[in-house]
Structures are given as C-alpha cells and as structure tokens.
Amino acid sequence: MIDTGRNAALAGRPEGLEQLRTLVDFALGALHDASLKRGGPVVAGGPGAAAAAMGRFLDGGAFLAESPSPRRVTELFEAYAAGATDLAHPAAVSRMQCAPTAASVAAELLAAALNQSLHSWESGPFALHLERRLIAEMASWAGFGAGASGTLTPGGSISNLMGLLVAREHALRESGEVSRSGLTGLRVGPRILCSAAAHFSVARAAGFLGLGRDAVVPVPVDDLGRMRVAEARRVLDRFGLDELPLALVATAGTTDRGSFDPLPELADLAAERDVWLHVDAAYGIGALFSPSLAPLLTGLDRADSVAFDLHKFGWTPASSSVLLVRDEQHLRCLDQQAVYLNPADDEAAGFTALLGTSMQTTRRSDAFKMAASLLTLGREGMGAWVDRCHGLARYAAARITAGTDLDLLAEPLLSTVIFRCRPPARGVADENAWNAAVRRTLMARGRALVARTKVAGPDGEPRVHLKLVFLNPATTEAEIDELLADIAAVARELAEAGPDEGGNGSTYGD
Ligand SMILES: Cc1ncc(COP(=O)(O)O)c(C=O)c1O
C-alpha cells in the first residue's frame, strides 16, 4: 500500500500539515534541550566526539533502510541539534555566520514546505515578484537607478563569480560572445586587479571563468588594509599591449580587518581606464544600514556590479546573497530560452520568470526569508544591530589593549578584532603554533569558537593571529570579558605545558 499519510505525508496536504506541526513542535523542543545541554557554542570533544555522535546515531544502520522508521527522523532531529554549533552563543565568534531572526527562520520553513522556484512562472508566481521587488529595492540601497538588475545567489563567492562573469563578457565583447564562443583564440591576457586582502573567491572565480587564477593581480594595501590606489594605477600602467584589464575588484569590508577600499578613487580610476568596477561588499554591506558607518560605502553607486550577503550582516539563514548590476543589459549573457520552461509565446503573454538572470535552473526563493528579516528589523533595527556589533568589537579591542595577556593588531574597523596571545616572560617555543593551539583547545573543549588568520609581522613573515567576528547583537560586555579571560587562561595553560614531547616540537597539547 502507498503510504502518503501516517508515516510519510506530503507537507502541502492536510495530513502533512498536521505532521509538520507535530514535527516542528518536536524540533523546537530539541533545539531548546540541545542548547541547555551543550553549555557552550559547540559540544566538547572536538572532531572525535562529533564523529562518534554520528556513529552512535546510525549505529550500523543506513539512511535508506528497507523499512521506514519515522521515529528515526525525530532521533535525527535530536542528534543534529545536539551536535550543531550554536551561532547565538556569545562565544561563537569565529565565522561570518549569523544567528538568524526567528521571522526569517519561519519564512524558511514555509519556503521549504511550499518549495517554490524561480525558473518558470508557474513554479512560484508570488516568489518571482517578491524577488524582483527585493532586487529593485536592494539596487536602490546601492544607489543604482531604475535600469539596474540583479539576481539572488547561493553566497558571496558565487555573487563574486557572477560579477566577474558579467565583467568578462563586457571586457571581451569585441572578441564576440565569450559565453558562446569560449576563450580560445583570445589574443590578449585578461587581468583582474584586487587588493592583496581581497577574498579568495575572486581568484577562484578567475579560475572557474577560464581566465586562470594567475590572471589576478594583487595590489598592495595601506596600513588600514585598504587597496593603494596609486599602486593599482601603477599596475595598470605597466600592463603590456597584450594584457587586458578585465575588472577592478574593490572590497568593501575585507574578511579579516573589515577594511574598505577607497571606492570613490577606485571608481575614478575604473572610469578613466574604462575598466569594470566590481565591489565585493559581502561583509561590508552592514555599514549601509548604520548612519555612522554608511560613509564607508560612499561611491558604491559608481560600481558596475556589487555583491553582498544578508547571511552575514542581515541575520538571515544562508543562502542570502545578491549580485547587482548597474545596467540590466549586462545580465544578457545569462539569457536562456528553454522550450520546456519559457517558450517565447508564454513570455510574450507575461508568463515570465528569472531563468535568464541566473546560473541555476531550479532555484529556491531566498527573497522570502530575506524580506522577513528586513520587515522584522526595518532599516533602523538593522542599523542598530550593526552598530551594536561594531561597538562590541571596539569594546573587545579596548579590553585587549587594557589587559596584559593579549596583543591587539589594530583598532577594529567593522566588527572583527584581530590579536595574538602575548607569550609569558620566559617565551614559548613557537608563537604561531601556540596561538593556533589555543584556538583548537578552546574549540575541542567546547568553550569558544575563535577564528585564526595570518598577518605579516614587522619582518614581513606571516604570523598566526586570532580573530573574533561579532555578528550577535545580543552579546554583552560581560560575556566578552569572560571570553577574553578564557582565551588568556588557555594560552597560559598551554604555555606552561610547553610543546608536546615526541612531536615536531610545535604542537601544544591539543
Ligand atoms: C569579503 C568577502 N567576500 C566574499 C565572501 C564569501 O562569502 P560566502 O561565504 O557567502 O560565499 C566572504 C566570506 O567571508 C567575504 O568575507
């Protein structure tokens, strides 16, 4: 007998809604219990404990077992919640991964239940209009006019890829349509300029687009981590006749320091040299909502394309990212007519969709949860939360400076704080390994999730630093004090224990 009710109801049917209600109720309970039991941002025990939890859950069984077992679904909920990272925990400060608003999570549930898509009109008529309107509104945030367009994407990396895809079509238009004819026979070497602090997705995009990672020319940064415009100009001047600058990528909010490249000067340079200006504001878009930080984005309206995420500042579940173009004509290279999806006569009759602005075919409605967060918070609320995160970063930096255990790299620019553990007077064998081990120990004990990065020291050698990323406006100053005290205590403990005997001398007991 086909079971479409008791065990395996479809969410959209009445019996499915009943089942959904029961399951959601259970899931919320599991979330609550998990956060009480965990007692920290992640379960203690590190990778071994996480793998063991998975092993315990499956216990030799399989997901596609012969007979169905609805009970296993609720057990999976419990195990997943118990083993998850709690992004709302004040010591979860390692990633640009926000805790989402309750409204956006509810919208995500509804979106999943309805499973709308943007690739054909009948796949989700309201979702289509919602995305169009949201994109138009986001384009106006960037200062773009009515001729702008864009598309929602699975993340900042893909938004950057799409920005550079569009730039590639534009820059190489005289060689024909690259998306049709390919790059073979190209007589010029395309180049992409970005700051040395730009996100790695820029170089990956160059690789994906057939330009090669070596096409990316990193431009040195100043002591605030911003691209040096004079250096960018020098790089452009030095290009030979067989080199074609395809795009200038400015970062508005770099991943480590939160630095903003000087957009007005870079826009001038791009205009002067007729080069596409793409702005990666994946992280820095938060500044836009804050009246005091918004000037950091002055000049954004002069970009040809802009990428930003609302799954960082925006408090919306991933994926919530957008690629905007100032002139909708530039998305033409994504045009697609598929006889089974959007035949011309259907389109002429108004049954249009968004297949031709995306790299995807079936595509979920991310606009829904984004709209839910924006409606819940409003511009004022978004700005207040961004300001709060900025303030928390500044507070943490001030406490680091006032203490004796940690060394601050520089004043925070947005909501990240970079520092290093200060070695005790008798020193440690390897400061890089020691700092790295502090992070791993905190993680393995389930105490705190802190990021790491490398920053060049006075001798130019990259040195391991630790990083805090504040995206949780509910965090308190007292919780930051506790976090910093924890980091310092673990650092002292590992310094006293010294490097592991028998290893390579650079692992500190983690
Ligand atoms: C500046 C910048 N650009 C792009 C990205 C990539 O974003 P995503 O992880 O959404 O792909 C990040 C991620 O941290 C980032 O910091």
XYZ file of C-alpha atoms and ligand atoms in Angstrom:
526
model
C 0.000 0.000 0.000
C 1.241 3.522 -0.765
C 1.793 5.412 2.464
C 1.046 9.104 1.903
C -0.400 9.796 5.305
C 0.538 8.385 8.672
C 4.264 7.894 8.090
C 5.239 9.940 5.083
C 2.756 12.709 4.424
C 3.490 15.368 1.821
C 3.869 18.732 3.577
C 1.305 20.504 1.402
C -1.577 18.123 2.165
C -3.842 18.462 5.209
C -2.399 15.345 6.839
C 1.062 16.718 6.010
C 0.357 19.995 7.755
C -0.653 18.063 10.848
C 2.531 16.029 10.670
C 4.555 19.184 10.092
C 3.045 20.843 13.147
C 3.961 17.859 15.311
C 7.461 17.613 13.875
C 8.132 21.354 14.203
C 6.957 21.237 17.789
C 9.319 18.381 18.428
C 12.167 20.131 16.582
C 11.764 23.288 18.657
C 11.898 21.189 21.801
C 15.073 19.503 20.523
C 16.653 22.912 19.862
C 15.825 24.074 23.351
C 17.136 20.916 25.054
C 20.298 20.926 22.953
C 21.255 24.456 23.887
C 20.706 23.719 27.598
C 22.767 20.518 27.451
C 25.587 21.866 25.300
C 26.570 24.584 27.758
C 28.849 26.208 25.176
C 28.891 27.096 21.495
C 29.688 23.520 20.457
C 29.842 20.095 22.061
C 33.140 19.380 23.815
C 35.360 16.645 22.424
C 36.361 18.028 19.033
C 36.296 16.073 15.769
C 36.423 12.689 17.531
C 33.290 13.386 19.582
C 31.427 14.745 16.543
C 32.245 11.640 14.503
C 31.287 9.391 17.428
C 27.904 11.152 17.772
C 27.204 10.420 14.124
C 28.325 6.818 14.609
C 26.001 6.459 17.619
C 23.108 7.869 15.649
C 23.491 5.482 12.725
C 24.711 2.587 14.842
C 25.455 0.440 11.825
C 22.135 1.284 10.168
C 21.577 3.083 6.881
C 19.571 6.097 5.842
C 17.804 4.158 3.137
C 16.840 1.234 5.337
C 14.463 -1.383 3.977
C 11.533 -0.384 6.172
C 10.574 3.171 7.076
C 11.130 4.477 10.572
C 9.561 7.842 11.403
C 10.990 7.561 14.917
C 14.465 7.785 13.388
C 13.525 11.181 11.971
C 12.903 12.643 15.393
C 16.084 10.986 16.655
C 17.925 12.614 13.754
C 16.484 15.989 14.808
C 17.789 15.467 18.329
C 21.226 14.338 17.193
C 21.552 17.178 14.669
C 20.539 19.834 17.202
C 22.803 18.369 19.877
C 25.822 18.295 17.563
C 25.260 21.700 15.973
C 27.226 24.884 16.518
C 25.120 27.363 18.459
C 25.548 30.592 16.490
C 23.532 32.526 19.056
C 26.061 31.660 21.780
C 28.186 34.684 22.741
C 31.403 32.673 22.389
C 30.616 31.633 18.791
C 32.739 34.348 17.218
C 34.750 32.551 14.555
C 32.734 32.835 11.381
C 30.717 35.341 9.400
C 27.743 33.105 10.025
C 24.954 34.917 11.789
C 22.246 33.649 14.085
C 19.103 34.317 12.020
C 15.973 36.158 13.136
C 13.032 33.985 14.192
C 10.933 35.543 11.402
C 13.423 34.567 8.711
C 13.599 31.009 10.043
C 9.794 30.757 9.978
C 9.844 32.042 6.395
C 12.478 29.434 5.542
C 10.216 26.711 6.892
C 7.316 27.980 4.830
C 9.571 28.299 1.775
C 10.639 24.678 2.175
C 7.072 23.479 2.661
C 5.941 25.252 -0.493
C 9.185 24.547 -2.381
C 8.725 27.367 -4.854
C 11.285 28.028 -7.586
C 12.231 30.992 -9.746
C 12.914 29.227 -13.020
C 9.435 29.204 -14.533
C 6.352 31.306 -13.941
C 4.197 28.522 -12.585
C 6.956 27.389 -10.199
C 6.201 30.307 -7.889
C 4.373 33.407 -9.137
C 4.454 35.351 -5.870
C 8.063 34.317 -5.193
C 9.018 35.737 -8.595
C 7.512 39.134 -7.884
C 8.965 39.129 -4.393
C 12.479 38.565 -5.744
C 12.059 41.218 -8.455
C 10.875 43.776 -5.928
C 13.552 42.904 -3.406
C 16.277 43.190 -6.039
C 14.921 46.553 -7.158
C 14.958 47.734 -3.572
C 18.457 46.416 -2.903
C 19.658 48.097 -6.101
C 18.328 51.362 -4.709
C 20.297 50.760 -1.478
C 23.410 50.588 -3.651
C 22.372 53.884 -5.229
C 21.626 52.273 -8.601
C 18.862 53.699 -10.796
C 15.828 52.109 -12.402
C 17.928 50.395 -15.100
C 19.634 48.149 -12.549
C 19.074 44.454 -12.119
C 20.476 41.501 -10.272
C 19.966 38.003 -9.034
C 19.998 36.215 -5.735
C 22.782 33.671 -5.423
C 23.927 30.960 -3.006
C 26.591 33.185 -1.407
C 29.173 35.933 -1.697
C 31.588 33.649 -3.543
C 29.028 32.941 -6.249
C 27.961 36.599 -6.363
C 31.617 37.495 -6.990
C 31.849 34.788 -9.634
C 28.777 36.176 -11.369
C 30.070 39.735 -11.149
C 33.287 38.659 -12.835
C 31.404 36.565 -15.387
C 29.484 39.656 -16.434
C 32.704 41.713 -16.395
C 34.368 39.109 -18.624
C 31.567 39.307 -21.189
C 31.726 43.071 -21.139
C 35.508 43.392 -21.394
C 35.843 40.809 -24.161
C 32.763 41.913 -26.127
C 34.892 42.814 -29.128
C 36.091 39.208 -29.352
C 32.461 38.047 -29.631
C 30.234 36.445 -27.035
C 32.595 34.540 -24.787
C 29.769 32.548 -23.214
C 29.044 31.230 -26.731
C 32.405 31.038 -28.443
C 34.683 30.417 -25.459
C 38.076 31.883 -24.751
C 40.051 30.045 -27.398
C 41.819 32.305 -29.845
C 41.904 35.210 -27.449
C 44.936 37.338 -28.249
C 45.007 39.286 -25.006
C 45.709 38.109 -21.489
C 42.793 39.216 -19.274
C 43.772 40.597 -15.855
C 41.767 41.237 -12.699
C 43.026 43.690 -10.104
C 42.009 43.358 -6.470
C 43.648 44.206 -3.183
C 46.035 41.759 -1.562
C 43.368 41.440 1.163
C 40.538 40.513 -1.227
C 38.558 37.323 -0.594
C 39.950 34.153 -2.166
C 36.717 33.726 -4.115
C 37.989 36.356 -6.574
C 40.922 34.146 -7.598
C 38.731 31.043 -7.639
C 36.247 32.847 -9.880
C 39.077 33.701 -12.281
C 39.901 30.003 -12.366
C 36.274 28.954 -12.942
C 35.875 31.538 -15.705
C 38.786 30.136 -17.693
C 40.926 33.199 -17.035
C 43.147 31.344 -14.613
C 43.992 32.301 -11.053
C 47.198 33.858 -12.329
C 45.098 36.492 -14.099
C 44.505 38.056 -10.691
C 46.986 40.779 -9.782
C 47.021 41.527 -6.058
C 47.506 45.212 -5.306
C 49.282 46.133 -2.035
C 47.261 47.627 0.821
C 47.941 50.531 3.189
C 48.199 50.201 6.951
C 44.409 50.212 7.279
C 44.232 47.244 4.903
C 42.828 49.313 2.001
C 43.914 48.951 -1.603
C 46.551 51.557 -2.513
C 45.009 53.334 -5.478
C 48.375 54.667 -6.675
C 49.637 51.067 -6.787
C 46.573 49.978 -8.760
C 47.272 52.775 -11.212
C 50.911 51.684 -11.465
C 49.855 48.088 -12.184
C 47.527 49.294 -14.952
C 50.280 51.498 -16.392
C 52.697 48.599 -16.537
C 50.394 46.264 -18.483
C 51.683 45.414 -21.939
C 49.613 45.694 -25.110
C 48.764 42.024 -24.822
C 47.267 42.445 -21.350
C 43.660 43.500 -20.862
C 42.378 44.740 -17.500
C 39.059 42.961 -17.249
C 37.913 44.134 -13.839
C 38.945 46.130 -10.834
C 37.571 44.450 -7.730
C 37.166 46.656 -4.681
C 36.451 45.066 -1.321
C 34.062 46.876 0.979
C 34.737 45.097 4.253
C 37.654 42.679 3.970
C 37.327 39.298 5.605
C 39.956 39.852 8.274
C 40.181 43.513 9.156
C 36.904 44.779 7.716
C 38.817 47.311 5.604
C 37.023 49.349 2.969
C 38.899 50.048 -0.257
C 38.531 53.726 -1.292
C 35.541 53.421 -3.610
C 35.434 56.995 -4.984
C 39.098 56.892 -6.072
C 38.759 53.392 -7.479
C 35.603 54.435 -9.348
C 37.566 57.349 -10.840
C 40.366 55.013 -11.877
C 37.954 52.473 -13.365
C 36.161 55.210 -15.324
C 39.426 56.710 -16.530
C 40.686 53.327 -17.793
C 37.294 52.005 -18.892
C 37.561 49.001 -16.595
C 34.646 47.213 -14.943
C 34.353 48.010 -11.238
C 33.028 45.165 -9.113
C 32.541 45.769 -5.392
C 32.643 42.820 -3.032
C 30.537 44.085 -0.130
C 29.665 40.562 1.068
C 30.540 41.537 4.633
C 30.705 45.339 4.494
C 27.110 45.824 3.369
C 26.255 46.029 7.061
C 27.735 49.534 7.100
C 24.977 50.674 4.773
C 22.344 50.295 7.482
C 24.230 52.325 10.073
C 24.120 56.111 9.688
C 27.555 56.420 11.296
C 29.236 53.685 9.209
C 27.444 54.306 5.891
C 30.072 56.830 4.684
C 32.451 53.854 4.341
C 30.359 52.853 1.323
C 30.407 56.236 -0.392
C 30.988 55.625 -4.087
C 29.153 52.280 -4.162
C 26.682 53.757 -6.655
C 29.510 54.074 -9.190
C 30.219 50.339 -9.266
C 29.241 48.308 -12.321
C 28.389 45.354 -10.123
C 28.049 44.784 -6.393
C 27.932 41.578 -4.376
C 26.578 41.382 -0.853
C 25.245 38.919 1.647
C 22.444 39.113 4.168
C 23.610 35.854 5.733
C 26.436 37.793 7.403
C 25.121 41.188 8.494
C 21.422 40.671 7.765
C 20.548 37.926 10.275
C 19.019 35.673 7.646
C 19.804 31.980 7.089
C 22.233 31.074 4.309
C 21.884 31.328 1.429
C 21.039 35.020 1.230
C 23.291 36.753 -1.256
C 22.835 39.051 -4.220
C 24.700 40.186 -7.289
C 23.528 43.568 -8.570
C 24.442 45.191 -11.876
C 24.024 48.906 -12.514
C 22.780 48.236 -16.053
C 20.445 45.302 -16.580
C 21.745 44.864 -20.139
C 24.822 43.250 -18.667
C 22.862 40.248 -17.446
C 22.007 39.426 -21.063
C 24.864 36.945 -21.199
C 22.752 34.745 -18.906
C 19.728 34.787 -21.222
C 18.267 31.360 -21.716
C 15.250 30.222 -23.675
C 14.271 26.642 -22.960
C 11.385 25.202 -24.912
C 10.079 23.373 -21.899
C 10.376 26.289 -19.462
C 9.967 29.699 -21.007
C 8.899 29.497 -24.672
C 8.706 32.903 -26.361
C 4.891 32.935 -26.705
C 4.439 32.220 -22.985
C 6.878 35.024 -22.203
C 5.097 37.369 -24.604
C 1.875 36.638 -22.733
C 3.531 37.676 -19.458
C 4.404 34.247 -18.070
C 7.991 35.240 -17.438
C 10.413 34.019 -14.793
C 14.014 34.510 -13.738
C 15.743 31.657 -15.560
C 17.669 34.125 -17.716
C 19.309 36.035 -14.878
C 20.757 33.089 -13.002
C 23.317 30.320 -13.396
C 20.847 27.925 -11.808
C 17.697 26.337 -13.184
C 15.665 25.187 -10.187
C 16.315 27.919 -7.651
C 14.872 28.363 -4.203
C 13.132 31.509 -3.058
C 15.745 33.163 -0.837
C 13.996 36.521 -1.131
C 11.251 35.278 1.172
C 13.370 34.890 4.319
C 15.404 37.998 3.444
C 12.182 40.007 3.268
C 11.088 38.527 6.594
C 14.288 39.704 8.319
C 14.111 43.148 6.725
C 10.456 43.599 7.662
C 11.129 42.455 11.232
C 14.081 44.750 11.792
C 13.493 47.693 9.499
C 16.394 49.915 8.482
C 16.597 51.321 11.992
C 16.793 47.905 13.597
C 19.378 46.689 11.072
C 21.461 49.800 11.711
C 21.166 49.461 15.486
C 22.300 45.809 15.341
C 25.236 46.626 13.067
C 26.237 49.462 15.397
C 25.958 47.141 18.382
C 28.275 44.573 16.731
C 30.722 47.339 15.818
C 30.562 48.567 19.418
C 31.198 45.059 20.763
C 34.293 44.765 18.568
C 35.581 48.093 19.849
C 34.853 47.053 23.424
C 36.758 43.781 22.954
C 39.672 45.693 21.412
C 39.740 48.130 24.337
C 39.764 45.264 26.844
C 42.584 43.539 24.973
C 44.604 46.748 24.998
C 43.925 47.316 28.702
C 44.987 43.770 29.663
C 48.397 42.121 29.694
C 47.676 38.727 28.125
C 46.787 39.579 24.533
C 48.189 41.951 21.883
C 45.757 43.802 19.628
C 46.743 44.079 15.955
C 44.774 47.238 15.177
C 41.587 49.077 16.064
C 38.515 47.313 14.631
C 37.050 48.890 11.517
C 33.760 46.982 11.358
C 33.097 44.044 13.672
C 36.251 41.912 13.669
C 39.053 42.012 16.217
C 42.499 40.594 15.428
C 45.034 39.867 18.130
C 47.664 37.462 19.324
C 48.307 35.819 22.662
C 51.251 37.524 24.365
C 53.885 34.976 25.397
C 54.937 34.772 29.062
C 58.260 36.389 30.007
C 60.164 33.117 29.505
C 58.647 32.845 25.976
C 57.150 29.893 24.122
C 58.942 27.625 21.679
C 56.798 28.570 18.688
C 54.380 31.513 18.958
C 52.493 30.598 15.791
C 51.882 27.018 16.873
C 50.985 28.183 20.374
C 48.336 30.662 19.124
C 46.918 28.058 16.772
C 46.748 25.525 19.602
C 44.895 27.991 21.849
C 42.129 28.180 19.247
C 41.952 24.398 18.796
C 41.911 23.780 22.554
C 39.040 26.224 23.093
C 37.161 24.535 20.260
C 37.832 20.992 21.454
C 36.677 21.882 24.972
C 33.504 23.415 23.592
C 34.355 26.694 25.344
C 34.700 29.136 22.464
C 34.873 29.298 18.677
C 37.526 31.815 17.689
C 38.915 32.300 14.178
C 42.540 32.438 13.097
C 44.340 34.139 10.276
C 47.841 35.168 9.270
C 49.129 38.704 9.307
C 52.640 39.757 8.327
C 54.834 40.740 11.279
C 57.412 43.569 11.250
C 59.850 41.248 9.400
C 57.239 40.579 6.686
C 56.809 36.962 7.836
C 53.148 35.916 8.147
C 52.280 35.205 11.785
C 49.268 33.350 13.168
C 46.753 35.707 14.761
C 43.389 35.042 16.377
C 40.224 36.775 15.273
C 36.816 37.460 16.792
C 33.870 38.162 14.497
C 30.966 39.938 16.175
C 27.620 39.429 14.460
C 25.496 38.781 17.531
C 23.960 41.988 18.877
C 22.660 40.186 21.984
C 26.190 39.557 23.286
C 27.009 41.510 26.432
C 30.222 43.196 27.542
C 30.430 40.787 30.489
C 30.324 37.853 28.052
C 33.196 39.383 26.103
C 35.196 39.736 29.319
C 34.551 36.060 30.036
C 35.594 35.051 26.519
C 38.843 37.028 26.668
C 39.600 35.608 30.113
C 39.045 32.085 28.744
C 41.395 32.692 25.831
C 44.078 34.079 28.134
C 43.689 31.204 30.603
C 44.069 28.552 27.898
C 47.052 30.411 26.466
C 48.757 30.409 29.890
C 47.951 26.752 30.452
C 49.426 25.688 27.096
C 52.486 27.887 27.543
C 53.158 26.247 30.907
C 52.668 22.752 29.495
C 55.052 23.537 26.612
C 55.144 21.811 23.234
C 54.328 18.103 23.061
C 57.295 15.818 23.558
C 57.914 13.441 20.707
C 56.025 15.537 18.181
C 57.666 18.059 15.925
C 58.013 20.421 18.861
C 55.262 22.702 17.691
C 52.028 21.170 18.972
C 50.802 22.425 22.291
C 48.899 19.633 23.963
C 45.734 19.976 21.856
C 34.771 39.842 1.677
C 34.133 38.510 1.423
N 33.724 38.200 0.185
C 33.156 37.018 -0.096
C 32.962 36.084 0.888
C 32.343 34.760 0.550
O 31.031 34.709 1.010
P 30.244 33.328 1.070
O 30.833 32.566 2.210
O 28.835 33.735 1.290
O 30.444 32.632 -0.229
C 33.377 36.348 2.195
C 33.212 35.359 3.248
O 33.545 35.550 4.376
C 33.975 37.608 2.471
O 34.402 37.912 3.702
